[in-house]
mmCIF file of C-alpha atoms and ligand atoms in Angstrom:
data_model
loop_
_atom_site.group_PDB
_atom_site.id
_atom_site.type_symbol
_atom_site.label_atom_id
_atom_site.label_comp_id
_atom_site.label_asym_id
_atom_site.label_seq_id
_atom_site.Cartn_x
_atom_site.Cartn_y
_atom_site.Cartn_z
ATOM 1 C CA UNK A 29 -12.506 12.245 19.315
ATOM 2 C CA UNK A 30 -11.216 13.511 21.906
ATOM 3 C CA UNK A 31 -9.083 16.290 21.784
ATOM 4 C CA UNK A 32 -5.445 15.111 21.324
ATOM 5 C CA UNK A 33 -7.230 12.724 18.538
ATOM 6 C CA UNK A 34 -8.640 15.656 16.752
ATOM 7 C CA UNK A 35 -5.320 17.428 16.938
ATOM 8 C CA UNK A 36 -4.458 19.001 13.872
ATOM 9 C CA UNK A 37 -0.815 20.361 12.926
ATOM 10 C CA UNK A 38 0.865 23.098 11.735
ATOM 11 C CA UNK A 39 4.091 24.329 9.789
ATOM 12 C CA UNK A 40 7.194 22.995 12.311
ATOM 13 C CA UNK A 41 5.240 20.636 14.399
ATOM 14 C CA UNK A 42 6.687 16.971 13.577
ATOM 15 C CA UNK A 43 5.367 14.003 12.209
ATOM 16 C CA UNK A 44 6.096 10.807 13.422
ATOM 17 C CA UNK A 45 6.726 7.845 10.979
ATOM 18 C CA UNK A 46 6.587 3.786 11.985
ATOM 19 C CA UNK A 47 9.270 2.544 9.840
ATOM 20 C CA UNK A 48 12.274 3.859 7.646
ATOM 21 C CA UNK A 49 11.930 2.667 4.312
ATOM 22 C CA UNK A 50 11.479 4.386 1.194
ATOM 23 C CA UNK A 51 7.649 4.326 1.440
ATOM 24 C CA UNK A 52 9.227 6.550 5.256
ATOM 25 C CA UNK A 53 11.776 8.229 3.617
ATOM 26 C CA UNK A 54 9.639 10.010 0.404
ATOM 27 C CA UNK A 55 6.834 10.621 3.861
ATOM 28 C CA UNK A 56 9.770 12.438 5.433
ATOM 29 C CA UNK A 57 10.513 14.717 1.895
ATOM 30 C CA UNK A 58 7.037 15.455 1.589
ATOM 31 C CA UNK A 59 7.156 16.262 4.979
ATOM 32 C CA UNK A 60 9.666 18.918 4.949
ATOM 33 C CA UNK A 61 8.570 20.707 1.418
ATOM 34 C CA UNK A 62 5.111 21.600 4.120
ATOM 35 C CA UNK A 63 7.534 22.739 6.453
ATOM 36 C CA UNK A 64 6.754 20.136 9.009
ATOM 37 C CA UNK A 65 9.526 18.322 10.245
ATOM 38 C CA UNK A 66 9.508 14.280 10.543
ATOM 39 C CA UNK A 67 11.245 12.054 13.425
ATOM 40 C CA UNK A 68 11.249 7.913 11.770
ATOM 41 C CA UNK A 69 11.085 4.951 14.957
ATOM 42 C CA UNK A 70 12.553 2.152 13.057
ATOM 43 C CA UNK A 71 14.770 -1.082 14.561
ATOM 44 C CA UNK A 72 17.163 -0.675 11.492
ATOM 45 C CA UNK A 73 20.032 1.103 11.823
ATOM 46 C CA UNK A 74 20.172 1.747 7.674
ATOM 47 C CA UNK A 75 17.055 3.004 7.268
ATOM 48 C CA UNK A 76 17.140 4.531 4.117
ATOM 49 C CA UNK A 77 14.355 7.332 5.840
ATOM 50 C CA UNK A 78 17.330 8.772 8.651
ATOM 51 C CA UNK A 79 19.032 9.968 5.707
ATOM 52 C CA UNK A 80 16.115 13.264 5.161
ATOM 53 C CA UNK A 81 14.508 13.441 8.613
ATOM 54 C CA UNK A 82 14.926 15.808 11.472
ATOM 55 C CA UNK A 83 15.249 12.958 14.254
ATOM 56 C CA UNK A 84 15.574 9.362 13.869
ATOM 57 C CA UNK A 85 14.309 6.862 17.438
ATOM 58 C CA UNK A 86 16.413 3.214 16.708
ATOM 59 C CA UNK A 87 14.316 0.816 18.884
ATOM 60 C CA UNK A 88 12.109 -2.056 18.619
ATOM 61 C CA UNK A 89 8.525 -1.782 17.367
ATOM 62 C CA UNK A 90 7.590 -3.849 20.913
ATOM 63 C CA UNK A 91 9.716 -1.095 23.500
ATOM 64 C CA UNK A 92 7.153 0.786 25.483
ATOM 65 C CA UNK A 93 9.869 3.052 26.725
ATOM 66 C CA UNK A 94 11.384 4.163 23.552
ATOM 67 C CA UNK A 95 8.235 4.181 22.055
ATOM 68 C CA UNK A 96 6.178 6.810 25.125
ATOM 69 C CA UNK A 97 9.623 8.738 24.783
ATOM 70 C CA UNK A 98 8.821 9.449 20.439
ATOM 71 C CA UNK A 99 5.173 9.935 20.880
ATOM 72 C CA UNK A 100 5.858 12.785 23.230
ATOM 73 C CA UNK A 101 8.257 14.093 20.737
ATOM 74 C CA UNK A 102 5.746 14.438 18.282
ATOM 75 C CA UNK A 103 2.467 15.029 17.225
ATOM 76 C CA UNK A 104 1.211 12.789 14.987
ATOM 77 C CA UNK A 105 2.007 9.302 14.001
ATOM 78 C CA UNK A 106 1.682 7.274 11.263
ATOM 79 C CA UNK A 107 3.257 4.614 9.581
ATOM 80 C CA UNK A 108 4.668 3.203 6.486
ATOM 81 C CA UNK A 109 3.844 -0.661 6.575
ATOM 82 C CA UNK A 110 1.114 -2.852 8.001
ATOM 83 C CA UNK A 111 2.374 -5.121 9.811
ATOM 84 C CA UNK A 112 2.604 -2.467 13.144
ATOM 85 C CA UNK A 113 1.837 -4.467 16.048
ATOM 86 C CA UNK A 114 -1.724 -3.502 17.488
ATOM 87 C CA UNK A 115 0.109 -3.053 20.832
ATOM 88 C CA UNK A 116 2.114 -0.619 19.793
ATOM 89 C CA UNK A 117 -0.166 1.153 18.100
ATOM 90 C CA UNK A 118 -2.306 0.999 21.460
ATOM 91 C CA UNK A 119 0.621 2.934 23.313
ATOM 92 C CA UNK A 120 1.301 5.491 21.109
ATOM 93 C CA UNK A 121 -2.236 6.435 21.101
ATOM 94 C CA UNK A 122 -2.431 7.054 24.150
ATOM 95 C CA UNK A 123 -0.265 10.062 23.730
ATOM 96 C CA UNK A 124 -1.823 11.671 20.412
ATOM 97 C CA UNK A 125 -3.043 10.357 17.215
ATOM 98 C CA UNK A 126 -2.112 7.184 14.869
ATOM 99 C CA UNK A 127 -3.592 7.982 11.537
ATOM 100 C CA UNK A 128 -5.541 5.838 10.106
ATOM 101 C CA UNK A 129 -6.601 4.809 13.288
ATOM 102 C CA UNK A 130 -6.381 0.992 14.749
ATOM 103 C CA UNK A 131 -9.395 -0.297 12.579
ATOM 104 C CA UNK A 132 -7.452 -0.028 9.514
ATOM 105 C CA UNK A 133 -4.369 -2.109 10.910
ATOM 106 C CA UNK A 134 -7.044 -4.610 12.116
ATOM 107 C CA UNK A 135 -8.459 -4.734 8.750
ATOM 108 C CA UNK A 136 -5.553 -5.144 6.769
ATOM 109 C CA UNK A 137 -2.900 -7.299 8.518
ATOM 110 C CA UNK A 138 -5.385 -10.444 8.701
ATOM 111 C CA UNK A 139 -6.951 -11.637 4.602
ATOM 112 C CA UNK A 140 -9.278 -13.416 6.283
ATOM 113 C CA UNK A 141 -10.549 -9.965 8.742
ATOM 114 C CA UNK A 142 -10.133 -8.112 5.719
ATOM 115 C CA UNK A 143 -11.999 -10.107 2.897
ATOM 116 C CA UNK A 144 -15.046 -10.532 5.575
ATOM 117 C CA UNK A 145 -14.811 -6.991 5.778
ATOM 118 C CA UNK A 146 -15.212 -5.742 2.533
ATOM 119 C CA UNK A 147 -17.430 -8.717 2.055
ATOM 120 C CA UNK A 148 -19.764 -7.193 4.388
ATOM 121 C CA UNK A 149 -19.826 -3.349 2.581
ATOM 122 C CA UNK A 150 -21.184 -5.819 -0.741
ATOM 123 C CA UNK A 151 -17.911 -5.489 -2.848
ATOM 124 C CA UNK A 152 -16.548 -8.765 -4.831
ATOM 125 C CA UNK A 153 -13.135 -10.014 -3.557
ATOM 126 C CA UNK A 154 -12.020 -13.678 -4.816
ATOM 127 C CA UNK A 155 -13.937 -16.634 -2.920
ATOM 128 C CA UNK A 156 -12.489 -17.378 0.323
ATOM 129 C CA UNK A 157 -12.189 -19.541 3.094
ATOM 130 C CA UNK A 158 -10.735 -19.435 6.413
ATOM 131 C CA UNK A 159 -8.214 -22.776 7.018
ATOM 132 C CA UNK A 160 -6.657 -23.628 10.604
ATOM 133 C CA UNK A 161 -5.442 -27.320 9.321
ATOM 134 C CA UNK A 162 -4.823 -29.623 6.654
ATOM 135 C CA UNK A 163 -7.953 -31.424 7.003
ATOM 136 C CA UNK A 164 -9.738 -27.709 6.852
ATOM 137 C CA UNK A 165 -8.059 -27.190 3.487
ATOM 138 C CA UNK A 166 -9.475 -30.443 1.977
ATOM 139 C CA UNK A 167 -12.984 -29.742 2.711
ATOM 140 C CA UNK A 168 -12.267 -25.935 1.473
ATOM 141 C CA UNK A 169 -10.842 -26.773 -1.639
ATOM 142 C CA UNK A 170 -14.055 -28.866 -1.919
ATOM 143 C CA UNK A 171 -15.940 -26.223 -1.712
ATOM 144 C CA UNK A 172 -14.042 -23.193 -4.139
ATOM 145 C CA UNK A 173 -12.272 -25.865 -6.467
ATOM 146 C CA UNK A 174 -8.720 -26.310 -7.888
ATOM 147 C CA UNK A 175 -6.647 -23.783 -9.068
ATOM 148 C CA UNK A 176 -6.969 -22.023 -5.550
ATOM 149 C CA UNK A 177 -4.247 -20.275 -3.870
ATOM 150 C CA UNK A 178 -3.962 -20.699 -0.193
ATOM 151 C CA UNK A 179 -2.256 -17.338 1.394
ATOM 152 C CA UNK A 180 -0.776 -16.917 4.997
ATOM 153 C CA UNK A 181 -3.788 -14.734 7.209
ATOM 154 C CA UNK A 182 -0.810 -12.511 8.012
ATOM 155 C CA UNK A 183 2.516 -11.442 7.310
ATOM 156 C CA UNK A 184 2.799 -12.373 3.567
ATOM 157 C CA UNK A 185 4.021 -9.505 0.744
ATOM 158 C CA UNK A 186 5.283 -9.495 -3.379
ATOM 159 C CA UNK A 187 4.206 -13.019 -3.095
ATOM 160 C CA UNK A 188 5.740 -14.946 -0.160
ATOM 161 C CA UNK A 189 3.664 -16.877 1.752
ATOM 162 C CA UNK A 190 1.544 -18.703 -1.014
ATOM 163 C CA UNK A 191 1.381 -21.480 -2.481
ATOM 164 C CA UNK A 192 -0.614 -22.374 -5.838
ATOM 165 C CA UNK A 193 -3.550 -25.080 -4.947
ATOM 166 C CA UNK A 194 -3.580 -26.831 -9.080
ATOM 167 C CA UNK A 195 -4.996 -30.575 -9.654
ATOM 168 C CA UNK A 196 -2.860 -32.898 -7.975
ATOM 169 C CA UNK A 197 -1.359 -30.723 -5.826
ATOM 170 C CA UNK A 198 -0.680 -32.841 -2.330
ATOM 171 C CA UNK A 199 -2.766 -30.684 0.397
ATOM 172 C CA UNK A 200 -1.165 -31.625 3.724
ATOM 173 C CA UNK A 201 1.887 -30.937 1.963
ATOM 174 C CA UNK A 202 0.850 -26.961 0.780
ATOM 175 C CA UNK A 203 -0.160 -26.761 3.580
ATOM 176 C CA UNK A 204 2.549 -27.927 5.850
ATOM 177 C CA UNK A 205 4.874 -26.233 3.291
ATOM 178 C CA UNK A 206 3.292 -22.215 4.993
ATOM 179 C CA UNK A 207 4.790 -23.886 8.394
ATOM 180 C CA UNK A 208 1.487 -24.686 10.221
ATOM 181 C CA UNK A 209 0.017 -20.830 10.609
ATOM 182 C CA UNK A 210 -3.759 -19.754 10.024
ATOM 183 C CA UNK A 211 -4.224 -19.311 6.083
ATOM 184 C CA UNK A 212 -7.081 -18.827 3.758
ATOM 185 C CA UNK A 213 -7.965 -20.159 0.614
ATOM 186 C CA UNK A 214 -8.341 -18.385 -2.425
ATOM 187 C CA UNK A 215 -10.421 -19.261 -5.462
ATOM 188 C CA UNK A 216 -7.853 -18.310 -8.812
ATOM 189 C CA UNK A 217 -9.892 -14.832 -10.213
ATOM 190 C CA UNK A 218 -9.862 -15.296 -14.083
ATOM 191 C CA UNK A 219 -8.519 -11.063 -13.711
ATOM 192 C CA UNK A 220 -7.742 -9.742 -17.309
ATOM 193 C CA UNK A 221 -6.262 -6.393 -15.213
ATOM 194 C CA UNK A 222 -4.877 -5.791 -11.850
ATOM 195 C CA UNK A 223 -5.287 -2.292 -10.963
ATOM 196 C CA UNK A 224 -5.589 -0.214 -7.865
ATOM 197 C CA UNK A 225 -6.739 2.829 -6.100
ATOM 198 C CA UNK A 226 -4.870 5.256 -4.571
ATOM 199 C CA UNK A 227 -6.966 8.007 -1.996
ATOM 200 C CA UNK A 228 -6.735 10.236 0.250
ATOM 201 C CA UNK A 229 -9.198 10.568 3.628
ATOM 202 C CA UNK A 230 -8.957 13.778 5.345
ATOM 203 C CA UNK A 231 -9.711 13.831 9.168
ATOM 204 C CA UNK A 232 -13.249 15.927 8.416
ATOM 205 C CA UNK A 233 -14.448 12.538 5.477
ATOM 206 C CA UNK A 234 -13.467 14.636 2.750
ATOM 207 C CA UNK A 235 -12.150 12.569 -0.144
ATOM 208 C CA UNK A 236 -10.155 12.660 -3.112
ATOM 209 C CA UNK A 237 -9.012 9.793 -5.484
ATOM 210 C CA UNK A 238 -6.101 9.622 -8.016
ATOM 211 C CA UNK A 239 -6.416 8.046 -11.574
ATOM 212 C CA UNK A 240 -7.299 4.230 -11.218
ATOM 213 C CA UNK A 241 -3.681 3.032 -12.666
ATOM 214 C CA UNK A 242 -2.683 -0.211 -14.263
ATOM 215 C CA UNK A 243 -0.100 -2.805 -12.426
ATOM 216 C CA UNK A 244 1.920 -5.161 -13.839
ATOM 217 C CA UNK A 245 3.681 -7.683 -11.833
ATOM 218 C CA UNK A 246 7.595 -9.753 -12.112
ATOM 219 C CA UNK A 247 7.895 -12.646 -9.921
ATOM 220 C CA UNK A 248 5.287 -11.647 -7.551
ATOM 221 C CA UNK A 249 7.024 -7.531 -6.664
ATOM 222 C CA UNK A 250 5.247 -4.142 -8.819
ATOM 223 C CA UNK A 251 7.396 -4.112 -11.896
ATOM 224 C CA UNK A 252 5.943 -0.502 -13.452
ATOM 225 C CA UNK A 253 2.248 1.314 -12.829
ATOM 226 C CA UNK A 254 0.373 3.457 -15.933
ATOM 227 C CA UNK A 255 -1.824 5.699 -15.008
ATOM 228 C CA UNK A 256 -4.653 6.060 -16.036
ATOM 229 C CA UNK A 257 -5.633 2.060 -16.196
ATOM 230 C CA UNK A 258 -7.338 1.109 -19.535
ATOM 231 C CA UNK A 259 -10.560 -0.081 -18.607
ATOM 232 C CA UNK A 260 -13.587 1.411 -18.753
ATOM 233 C CA UNK A 261 -14.742 4.862 -17.278
ATOM 234 C CA UNK A 262 -18.142 3.298 -15.280
ATOM 235 C CA UNK A 263 -15.114 0.849 -14.341
ATOM 236 C CA UNK A 264 -13.165 3.159 -13.142
ATOM 237 C CA UNK A 265 -15.680 4.495 -10.705
ATOM 238 C CA UNK A 266 -17.166 1.834 -9.456
ATOM 239 C CA UNK A 267 -12.792 0.885 -8.712
ATOM 240 C CA UNK A 268 -12.967 4.833 -7.070
ATOM 241 C CA UNK A 269 -16.309 3.927 -5.348
ATOM 242 C CA UNK A 270 -15.249 0.860 -3.312
ATOM 243 C CA UNK A 271 -12.609 2.242 -2.036
ATOM 244 C CA UNK A 272 -14.522 5.616 -0.681
ATOM 245 C CA UNK A 273 -16.768 2.775 0.662
ATOM 246 C CA UNK A 274 -14.047 0.867 2.416
ATOM 247 C CA UNK A 275 -12.296 4.119 3.818
ATOM 248 C CA UNK A 276 -15.296 5.462 5.019
ATOM 249 C CA UNK A 277 -16.459 2.352 6.947
ATOM 250 C CA UNK A 278 -13.372 2.547 8.742
ATOM 251 C CA UNK A 279 -13.283 6.442 9.555
ATOM 252 C CA UNK A 280 -9.923 6.122 7.238
ATOM 253 C CA UNK A 281 -7.519 9.373 7.466
ATOM 254 C CA UNK A 282 -4.381 9.236 5.280
ATOM 255 C CA UNK A 283 -3.554 7.844 1.888
ATOM 256 C CA UNK A 284 -5.668 4.403 1.340
ATOM 257 C CA UNK A 285 -4.049 1.625 -1.422
ATOM 258 C CA UNK A 286 -6.433 -0.636 -2.774
ATOM 259 C CA UNK A 287 -5.810 -3.705 -4.449
ATOM 260 C CA UNK A 288 -8.274 -4.660 -7.205
ATOM 261 C CA UNK A 289 -8.548 -7.694 -9.877
ATOM 262 C CA UNK A 290 -10.535 -6.447 -13.293
ATOM 263 C CA UNK A 291 -12.808 -9.331 -14.719
ATOM 264 C CA UNK A 292 -14.210 -9.255 -18.285
ATOM 265 C CA UNK A 293 -18.348 -9.971 -18.325
ATOM 266 C CA UNK A 294 -21.359 -9.647 -19.782
ATOM 267 C CA UNK A 295 -24.412 -7.141 -18.928
ATOM 268 C CA UNK A 296 -27.741 -7.876 -18.763
ATOM 269 C CA UNK A 297 -27.955 -6.371 -22.625
ATOM 270 C CA UNK A 298 -25.526 -8.782 -23.683
ATOM 271 C CA UNK A 299 -22.842 -6.287 -23.571
ATOM 272 C CA UNK A 300 -19.650 -6.806 -22.090
ATOM 273 C CA UNK A 301 -19.008 -4.727 -18.947
ATOM 274 C CA UNK A 302 -15.940 -5.417 -16.436
ATOM 275 C CA UNK A 303 -16.270 -5.607 -12.990
ATOM 276 C CA UNK A 304 -14.042 -5.816 -10.020
ATOM 277 C CA UNK A 305 -13.115 -7.671 -7.197
ATOM 278 C CA UNK A 306 -10.660 -6.034 -4.206
ATOM 279 C CA UNK A 307 -7.605 -8.264 -3.561
ATOM 280 C CA UNK A 308 -5.925 -6.142 -0.714
ATOM 281 C CA UNK A 309 -6.118 -3.094 1.273
ATOM 282 C CA UNK A 310 -2.854 -1.316 2.487
ATOM 283 C CA UNK A 311 -3.297 1.311 5.006
ATOM 284 C CA UNK A 312 -0.338 3.368 3.518
ATOM 285 C CA UNK A 313 0.744 5.340 0.600
ATOM 286 C CA UNK A 314 1.431 2.308 -1.979
ATOM 287 C CA UNK A 315 3.627 1.602 -4.386
ATOM 288 C CA UNK A 316 1.204 1.579 -7.324
ATOM 289 C CA UNK A 317 1.345 5.594 -6.115
ATOM 290 C CA UNK A 318 4.703 6.511 -6.709
ATOM 291 C CA UNK A 319 3.736 7.568 -9.934
ATOM 292 C CA UNK A 320 2.271 10.853 -8.865
ATOM 293 C CA UNK A 321 5.899 11.817 -7.516
ATOM 294 C CA UNK A 322 5.642 14.643 -10.374
ATOM 295 C CA UNK A 323 2.942 12.859 -12.405
ATOM 296 C CA UNK A 324 0.015 14.485 -10.640
ATOM 297 C CA UNK A 325 -0.192 17.812 -8.985
ATOM 298 C CA UNK A 326 0.228 16.767 -5.370
ATOM 299 C CA UNK A 327 2.298 13.545 -4.812
ATOM 300 C CA UNK A 328 0.372 10.597 -2.655
ATOM 301 C CA UNK A 329 3.110 11.783 -0.194
ATOM 302 C CA UNK A 330 2.406 15.313 0.126
ATOM 303 C CA UNK A 331 -1.880 14.361 0.032
ATOM 304 C CA UNK A 332 -1.124 11.987 3.248
ATOM 305 C CA UNK A 333 1.155 14.286 4.739
ATOM 306 C CA UNK A 334 -1.965 16.683 4.578
ATOM 307 C CA UNK A 335 -4.874 14.358 5.580
ATOM 308 C CA UNK A 336 -2.570 13.228 8.639
ATOM 309 C CA UNK A 337 -1.491 16.926 9.050
ATOM 310 C CA UNK A 338 -5.419 17.477 9.040
ATOM 311 C CA UNK A 339 -4.964 20.340 5.698
ATOM 312 C CA UNK A 340 -7.090 20.171 3.372
ATOM 313 C CA UNK A 341 -6.249 17.874 0.390
ATOM 314 C CA UNK A 342 -4.481 18.642 -2.503
ATOM 315 C CA UNK A 343 -5.746 18.554 -6.212
ATOM 316 C CA UNK A 344 -4.998 14.588 -7.675
ATOM 317 C CA UNK A 345 -4.926 15.942 -11.433
ATOM 318 C CA UNK A 346 -2.703 14.224 -13.358
ATOM 319 C CA UNK A 347 0.212 15.497 -15.783
ATOM 320 C CA UNK A 348 0.018 14.414 -19.075
ATOM 321 C CA UNK A 349 -2.494 11.757 -21.058
ATOM 322 C CA UNK A 350 -0.363 8.710 -18.760
ATOM 323 C CA UNK A 351 2.393 8.769 -16.519
ATOM 324 C CA UNK A 352 4.550 5.258 -16.226
ATOM 325 C CA UNK A 353 6.317 4.779 -13.073
ATOM 326 C CA UNK A 354 8.602 1.640 -13.587
ATOM 327 C CA UNK A 355 10.993 0.199 -10.414
ATOM 328 C CA UNK A 356 14.216 -0.252 -9.898
ATOM 329 C CA UNK A 357 14.900 -4.092 -8.205
ATOM 330 C CA UNK A 358 17.855 -4.992 -7.834
ATOM 331 C CA UNK A 359 20.684 -4.488 -9.926
ATOM 332 C CA UNK A 360 18.069 -2.460 -12.097
ATOM 333 C CA UNK A 361 19.619 0.674 -10.459
ATOM 334 C CA UNK A 362 22.797 0.165 -11.675
ATOM 335 C CA UNK A 363 21.201 2.153 -14.912
ATOM 336 C CA UNK A 364 21.164 5.489 -13.027
ATOM 337 C CA UNK A 365 23.120 7.275 -15.424
ATOM 338 C CA UNK A 366 21.198 6.566 -18.251
ATOM 339 C CA UNK A 367 17.917 6.352 -17.099
ATOM 340 C CA UNK A 368 19.145 10.229 -15.625
ATOM 341 C CA UNK A 369 20.493 11.051 -19.280
ATOM 342 C CA UNK A 370 17.385 10.269 -21.106
ATOM 343 C CA UNK A 371 14.629 13.746 -20.872
ATOM 344 C CA UNK A 372 11.940 13.797 -19.719
ATOM 345 C CA UNK A 373 12.888 10.643 -17.154
ATOM 346 C CA UNK A 374 12.285 10.844 -13.209
ATOM 347 C CA UNK A 375 14.867 9.143 -11.285
ATOM 348 C CA UNK A 376 14.258 8.150 -7.533
ATOM 349 C CA UNK A 377 16.511 6.425 -5.887
ATOM 350 C CA UNK A 378 16.009 5.099 -2.015
ATOM 351 C CA UNK A 379 19.943 5.552 -0.915
ATOM 352 C CA UNK A 380 20.167 1.630 0.260
ATOM 353 C CA UNK A 381 23.948 0.896 0.315
ATOM 354 C CA UNK A 382 23.520 -3.098 -1.389
ATOM 355 C CA UNK A 383 21.031 -3.855 -4.202
ATOM 356 C CA UNK A 384 20.242 -7.537 -3.491
ATOM 357 C CA UNK A 385 17.518 -8.939 -6.084
ATOM 358 C CA UNK A 386 14.187 -8.731 -4.938
ATOM 359 C CA UNK A 387 14.900 -5.192 -3.563
ATOM 360 C CA UNK A 388 13.182 -1.802 -4.376
ATOM 361 C CA UNK A 389 16.463 0.259 -4.965
ATOM 362 C CA UNK A 390 14.612 3.277 -6.750
ATOM 363 C CA UNK A 391 11.539 3.900 -9.332
ATOM 364 C CA UNK A 392 11.782 6.124 -12.622
ATOM 365 C CA UNK A 393 8.751 8.020 -13.731
ATOM 366 C CA UNK A 394 7.879 9.176 -17.837
ATOM 367 C CA UNK A 395 5.457 12.011 -18.145
ATOM 368 C CA UNK A 396 4.152 11.623 -21.451
ATOM 369 C CA UNK A 397 2.624 14.690 -22.939
ATOM 370 C CA UNK A 398 -0.848 15.415 -22.931
ATOM 371 C CA UNK A 399 -2.384 14.711 -26.082
ATOM 372 C CA UNK A 400 -5.523 17.555 -26.108
HETATM 373 P P1 AMP B 7 -0.946 -10.743 -3.386
HETATM 374 O O1 AMP B 7 0.400 -11.302 -2.270
HETATM 375 O O2 AMP B 7 -2.346 -11.141 -2.624
HETATM 376 O O3 AMP B 7 -1.049 -9.220 -3.418
HETATM 377 O O4 AMP B 7 -1.158 -11.121 -4.523
HETATM 378 C C1 AMP B 7 -0.157 -11.058 -5.136
HETATM 379 C C2 AMP B 7 -0.598 -11.481 -6.535
HETATM 380 O O5 AMP B 7 -1.017 -12.732 -6.675
HETATM 381 C C3 AMP B 7 -1.508 -10.581 -6.587
HETATM 382 O O6 AMP B 7 -1.241 -9.149 -7.057
HETATM 383 C C4 AMP B 7 -1.957 -11.434 -8.426
HETATM 384 O O7 AMP B 7 -1.457 -11.528 -9.271
HETATM 385 C C5 AMP B 7 -2.204 -13.274 -7.770
HETATM 386 N N1 AMP B 7 -3.478 -13.396 -7.562
HETATM 387 C C6 AMP B 7 -3.344 -13.442 -5.559
HETATM 388 N N2 AMP B 7 -4.561 -13.760 -5.526
HETATM 389 C C7 AMP B 7 -5.133 -14.638 -6.286
HETATM 390 C C8 AMP B 7 -6.661 -14.272 -6.829
HETATM 391 N N3 AMP B 7 -7.475 -15.042 -5.738
HETATM 392 N N4 AMP B 7 -6.697 -15.256 -7.486
HETATM 393 C C9 AMP B 7 -5.594 -15.007 -9.263
HETATM 394 N N5 AMP B 7 -4.462 -14.231 -8.921
HETATM 395 C C10 AMP B 7 -4.439 -13.574 -7.493
#
């Protein structure tokens, strides 16, 4: 690693953040608490993160002159979304550290690359097959069976870029409906819970995970997370071990979110066991980690800042017996007055002007007291 790539920050230094949404905003606020400055790079002039950052640049992610100028003004670059173009990351990496690094972006931008990477580590995923045309879809369905889910390999989020393949689904039409782009067919996992591990890895390989949390989606969008997940301690340990294996293999720096399915099975002695299958890797702070903001000793935002600054990681200890995080989506944020009046509720609003349906406008955490 070159000296520039191994750089550690000091208070007063500046972190550069690609993306100006709520994740960038909460990262910038965490950085400020630690005496660091944030410089946000976003093409959107209405980015909510601009309100809380020392500096911002409005430019496209392929504007190489703007990227080079930005890189010279910051001491480390990080990002709040995984679809940072590889070329953007490469241009920035010529000037200084980009954390997490390019391996993490490559492994998480393409669902096929991601699944091949995860299974190469001996970690289970849904059964999958690459599908580049309608003919390949018929063959893949022959192998994996129905029901299954066809997903675009790139740029899918919140259930977008996916179609269910059920008995009777017309395969050619299903493939065309996703735009004829490269896709992946996944067998439908018969899970009982969706959980995620949010964890941090420092530049020296130090690894700290938060409690595994349990996630509930409504209309494919995360609605609530609860920590800790109601799963066996063995299953929680397995989930965290998988996240560590993934982070170590990527020589990862920062917060990583790993989404998983929990399946019920039977062990060798006939006793029930819970096993996990990895669904998705997010190389960034994760919505299911928002409960840590006020719900844990160190929030995921502060932890990410510590990690990318090359600083010691903080304690991930949870406050209270359980913590609930509820996203405020669309007009749900209109209830802000009632939430503020509720004792113990902790409200976060993202400063977005328009409450469109499906848009994440804020979140609220509720910390339930320790039972001991
Ligand atoms: P994704 O965009 O891959 O995170 O998928 C969005 C949601 O669809 C997940 O949170 C699951 O609820 C569901 N889902 C995705 N893939 C599968 C699968 N292979 N089996 C069962 N459910 C899935």
